[in-house]
C-alpha positions as a LaTeX table, in Angstrom:
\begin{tabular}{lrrr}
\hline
Residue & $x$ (\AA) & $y$ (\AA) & $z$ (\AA) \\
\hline
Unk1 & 1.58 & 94.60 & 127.74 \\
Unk2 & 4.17 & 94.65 & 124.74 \\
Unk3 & 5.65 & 98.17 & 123.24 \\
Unk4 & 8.21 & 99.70 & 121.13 \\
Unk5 & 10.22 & 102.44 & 121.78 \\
Unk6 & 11.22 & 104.69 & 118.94 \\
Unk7 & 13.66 & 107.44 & 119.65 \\
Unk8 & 14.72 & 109.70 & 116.56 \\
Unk9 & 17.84 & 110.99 & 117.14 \\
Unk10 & 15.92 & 114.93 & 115.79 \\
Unk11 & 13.95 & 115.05 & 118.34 \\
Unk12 & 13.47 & 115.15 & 121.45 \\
Unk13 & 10.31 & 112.93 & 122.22 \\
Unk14 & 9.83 & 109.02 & 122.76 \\
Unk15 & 7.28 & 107.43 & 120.85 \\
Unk16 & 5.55 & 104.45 & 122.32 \\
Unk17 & 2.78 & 102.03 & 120.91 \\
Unk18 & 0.99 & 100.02 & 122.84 \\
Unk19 & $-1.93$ & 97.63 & 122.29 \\
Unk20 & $-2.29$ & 99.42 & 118.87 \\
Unk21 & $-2.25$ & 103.09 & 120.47 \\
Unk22 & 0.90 & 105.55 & 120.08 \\
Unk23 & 1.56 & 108.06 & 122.68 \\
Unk24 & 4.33 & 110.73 & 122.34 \\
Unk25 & 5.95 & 111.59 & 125.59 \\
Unk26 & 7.90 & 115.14 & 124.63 \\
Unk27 & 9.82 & 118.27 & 126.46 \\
Unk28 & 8.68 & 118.41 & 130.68 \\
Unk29 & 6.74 & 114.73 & 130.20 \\
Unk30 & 9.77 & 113.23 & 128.80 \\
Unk31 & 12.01 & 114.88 & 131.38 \\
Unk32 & 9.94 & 113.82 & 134.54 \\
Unk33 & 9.67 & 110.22 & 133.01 \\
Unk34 & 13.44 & 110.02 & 132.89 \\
Unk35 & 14.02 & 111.77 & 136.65 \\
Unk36 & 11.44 & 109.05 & 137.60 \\
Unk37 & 13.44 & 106.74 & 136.32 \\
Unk38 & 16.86 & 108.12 & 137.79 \\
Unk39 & 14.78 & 108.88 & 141.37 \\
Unk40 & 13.91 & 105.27 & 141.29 \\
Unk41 & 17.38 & 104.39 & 141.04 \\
Unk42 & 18.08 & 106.23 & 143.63 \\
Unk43 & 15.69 & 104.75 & 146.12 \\
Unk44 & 16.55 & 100.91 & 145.55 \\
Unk45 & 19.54 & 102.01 & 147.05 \\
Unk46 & 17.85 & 102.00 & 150.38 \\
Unk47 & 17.31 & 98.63 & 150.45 \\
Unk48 & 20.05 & 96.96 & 151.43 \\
Unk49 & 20.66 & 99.47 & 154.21 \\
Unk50 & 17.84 & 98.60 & 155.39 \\
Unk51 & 17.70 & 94.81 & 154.89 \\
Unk52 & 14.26 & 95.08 & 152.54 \\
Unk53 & 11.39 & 96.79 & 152.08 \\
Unk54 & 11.41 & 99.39 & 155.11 \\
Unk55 & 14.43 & 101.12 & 153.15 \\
Unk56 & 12.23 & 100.71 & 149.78 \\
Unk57 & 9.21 & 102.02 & 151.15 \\
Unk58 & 10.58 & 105.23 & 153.03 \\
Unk59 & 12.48 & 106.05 & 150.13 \\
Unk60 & 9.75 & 105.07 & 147.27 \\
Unk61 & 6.77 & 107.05 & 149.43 \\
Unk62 & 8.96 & 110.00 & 150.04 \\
Unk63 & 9.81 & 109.98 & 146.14 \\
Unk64 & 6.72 & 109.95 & 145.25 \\
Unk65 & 5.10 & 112.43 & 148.08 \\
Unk66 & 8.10 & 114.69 & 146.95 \\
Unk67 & 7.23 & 114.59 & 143.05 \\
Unk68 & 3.54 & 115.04 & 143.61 \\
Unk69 & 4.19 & 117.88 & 145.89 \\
Unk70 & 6.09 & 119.44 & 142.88 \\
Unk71 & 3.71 & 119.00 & 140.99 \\
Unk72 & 0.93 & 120.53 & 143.24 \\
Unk73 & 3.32 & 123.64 & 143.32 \\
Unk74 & 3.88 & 124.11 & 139.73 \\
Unk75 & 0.01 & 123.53 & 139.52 \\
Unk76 & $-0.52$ & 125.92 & 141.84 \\
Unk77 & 2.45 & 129.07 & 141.40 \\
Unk78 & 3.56 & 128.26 & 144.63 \\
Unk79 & 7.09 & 130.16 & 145.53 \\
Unk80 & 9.92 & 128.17 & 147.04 \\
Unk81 & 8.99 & 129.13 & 150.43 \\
Unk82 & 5.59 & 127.06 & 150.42 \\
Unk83 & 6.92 & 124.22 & 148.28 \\
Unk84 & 9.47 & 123.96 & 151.56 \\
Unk85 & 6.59 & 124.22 & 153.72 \\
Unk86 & 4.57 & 121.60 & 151.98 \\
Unk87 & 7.41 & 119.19 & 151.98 \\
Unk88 & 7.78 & 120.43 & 155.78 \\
Unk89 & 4.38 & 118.76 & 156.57 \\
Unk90 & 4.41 & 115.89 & 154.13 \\
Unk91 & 7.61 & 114.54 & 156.71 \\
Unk92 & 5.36 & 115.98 & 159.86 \\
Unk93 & 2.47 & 113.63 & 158.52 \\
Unk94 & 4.51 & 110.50 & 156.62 \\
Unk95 & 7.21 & 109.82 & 158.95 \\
Unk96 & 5.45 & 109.12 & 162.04 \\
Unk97 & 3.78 & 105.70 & 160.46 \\
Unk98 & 6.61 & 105.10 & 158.19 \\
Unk99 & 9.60 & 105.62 & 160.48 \\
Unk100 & 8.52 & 105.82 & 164.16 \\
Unk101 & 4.92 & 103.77 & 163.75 \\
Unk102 & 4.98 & 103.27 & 167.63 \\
Unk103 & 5.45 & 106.89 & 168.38 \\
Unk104 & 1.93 & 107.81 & 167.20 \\
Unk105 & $-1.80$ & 106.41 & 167.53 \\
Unk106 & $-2.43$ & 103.32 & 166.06 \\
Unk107 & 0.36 & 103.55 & 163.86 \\
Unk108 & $-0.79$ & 106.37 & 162.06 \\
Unk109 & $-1.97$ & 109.45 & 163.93 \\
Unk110 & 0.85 & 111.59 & 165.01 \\
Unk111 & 0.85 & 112.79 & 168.49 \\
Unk112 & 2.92 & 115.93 & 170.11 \\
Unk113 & 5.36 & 113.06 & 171.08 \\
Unk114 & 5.98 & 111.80 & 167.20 \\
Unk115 & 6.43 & 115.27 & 165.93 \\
Unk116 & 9.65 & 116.43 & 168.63 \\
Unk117 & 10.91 & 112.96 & 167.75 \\
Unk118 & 11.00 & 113.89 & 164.34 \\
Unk119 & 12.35 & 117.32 & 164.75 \\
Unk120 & 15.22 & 115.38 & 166.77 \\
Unk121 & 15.73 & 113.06 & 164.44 \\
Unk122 & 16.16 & 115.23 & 161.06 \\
Unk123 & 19.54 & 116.03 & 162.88 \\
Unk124 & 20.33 & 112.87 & 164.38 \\
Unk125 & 19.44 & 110.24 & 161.78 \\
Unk126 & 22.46 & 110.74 & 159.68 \\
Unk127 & 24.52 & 110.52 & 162.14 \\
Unk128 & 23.00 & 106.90 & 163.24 \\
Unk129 & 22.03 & 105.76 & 159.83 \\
Unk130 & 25.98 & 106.00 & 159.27 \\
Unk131 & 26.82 & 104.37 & 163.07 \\
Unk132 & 24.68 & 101.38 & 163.46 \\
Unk133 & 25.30 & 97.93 & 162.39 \\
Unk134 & 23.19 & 97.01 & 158.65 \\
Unk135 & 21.15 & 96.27 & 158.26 \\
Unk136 & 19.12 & 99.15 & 160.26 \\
Unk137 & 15.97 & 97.86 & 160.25 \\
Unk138 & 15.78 & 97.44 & 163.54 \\
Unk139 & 16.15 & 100.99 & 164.34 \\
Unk140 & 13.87 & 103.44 & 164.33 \\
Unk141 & 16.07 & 106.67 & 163.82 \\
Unk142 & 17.32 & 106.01 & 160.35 \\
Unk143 & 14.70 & 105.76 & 158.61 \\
Unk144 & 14.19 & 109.10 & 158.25 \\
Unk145 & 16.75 & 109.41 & 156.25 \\
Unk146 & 15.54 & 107.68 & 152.89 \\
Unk147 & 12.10 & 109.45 & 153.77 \\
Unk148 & 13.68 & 113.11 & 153.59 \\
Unk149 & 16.07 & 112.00 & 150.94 \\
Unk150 & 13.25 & 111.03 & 148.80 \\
Unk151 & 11.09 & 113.80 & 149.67 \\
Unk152 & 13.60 & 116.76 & 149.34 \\
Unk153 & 15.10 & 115.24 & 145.90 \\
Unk154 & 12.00 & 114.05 & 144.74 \\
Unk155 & 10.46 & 117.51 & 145.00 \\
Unk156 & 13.85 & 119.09 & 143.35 \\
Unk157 & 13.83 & 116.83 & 140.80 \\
Unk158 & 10.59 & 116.59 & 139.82 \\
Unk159 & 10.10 & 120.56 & 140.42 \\
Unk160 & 12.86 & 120.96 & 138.16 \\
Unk161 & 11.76 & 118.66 & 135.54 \\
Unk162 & 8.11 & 120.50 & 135.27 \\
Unk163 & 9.06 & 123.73 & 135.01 \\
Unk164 & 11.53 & 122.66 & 131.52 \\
Unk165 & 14.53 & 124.25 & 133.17 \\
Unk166 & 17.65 & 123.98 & 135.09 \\
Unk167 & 17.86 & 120.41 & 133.42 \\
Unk168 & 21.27 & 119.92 & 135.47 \\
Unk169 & 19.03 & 120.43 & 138.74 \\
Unk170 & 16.84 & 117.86 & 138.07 \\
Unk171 & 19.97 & 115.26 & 137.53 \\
Unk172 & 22.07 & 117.00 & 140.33 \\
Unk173 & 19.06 & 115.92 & 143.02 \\
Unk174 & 18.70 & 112.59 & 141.47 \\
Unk175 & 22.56 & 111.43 & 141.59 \\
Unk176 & 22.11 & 113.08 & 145.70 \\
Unk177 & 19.45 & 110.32 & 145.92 \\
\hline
\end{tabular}
């Protein structure tokens, strides 16, 4: 796949061609591209905390969860309240298998057990990711951290992006990441 990128300095949109087809990313499209790229920046950060791709993964799924659940709330004229709660479960449901795999049923379901765990852990995993030895890996408790990180910025970010305001926001939540 080969491209060029045009950017005119009178405008605010990116021009790409590729394989004979121009596309025109402009205003909230352009701005989520570019807090994409800054998120993704972000979450490669992870990965030397964690010794590879458990730091990468937490961090690129809760990105990603976080944007789409923007996105869902835009779509839908959700109020800040249920964006929170959205976000809320997408952590209930993700970090079970992503953080705490053995806490739920075969690695996936999450049980009464994996949910309190979690609860704990929103407080506590800071507070380890910043005490044990790197890389963490072999903990379970800190992973949490690049999940909610991604998750919480992701959805500010990307939130932020879509709705073509508060332009400092959206970078404010991506240098937190």
């Amino acid at each position: 796949m080969t491209g060029r990128i045009l950017i005119s300095p009178e405008s605010t949109s990116q021009t790409t061609t590729v394989r004979g087809r121009t596309m025109t990313l402009t205003g909230p499209a352009l701005d989520v591209a570019m807090i994409l790229a800054l998120l993704g920046v972000g979450a490669l950060s992870f990965g030397p905390a964690f010794g590879g791709m458990r730091g990468y993964l937490t961090a690129g799924v809760g990105v990603a969860v976080g944007g789409a659940v923007a996105a869902v709330a835009r779509w839908r004229g959700w109020g800040v309240l249920s964006t929170a709660g959205a976000v809320l479960i997408a952590y209930l449901a993700l970090g079970g298998p992503l953080t705490i795999p053995e806490a739920t049923i075969p690695g996936v379901v999450p049980t009464p057990t994996t949910l309190s765990q979690l609860g704990l852990l929103l407080a506590r995993a800071w507070r380890d990711l910043l005490t044990v030895g790197i890389p963490a890996d072999g903990f379970p408790g800190p992973a949490v951290v690049p999940l909610i990180t991604g998750l919480v910025c992701g959805a500010l970010a990307i939130g932020s992006a879509i709705r073509g305001r508060r332009g400092r926001a959206a970078l404010a939540a991506s240098a937190l990441l």
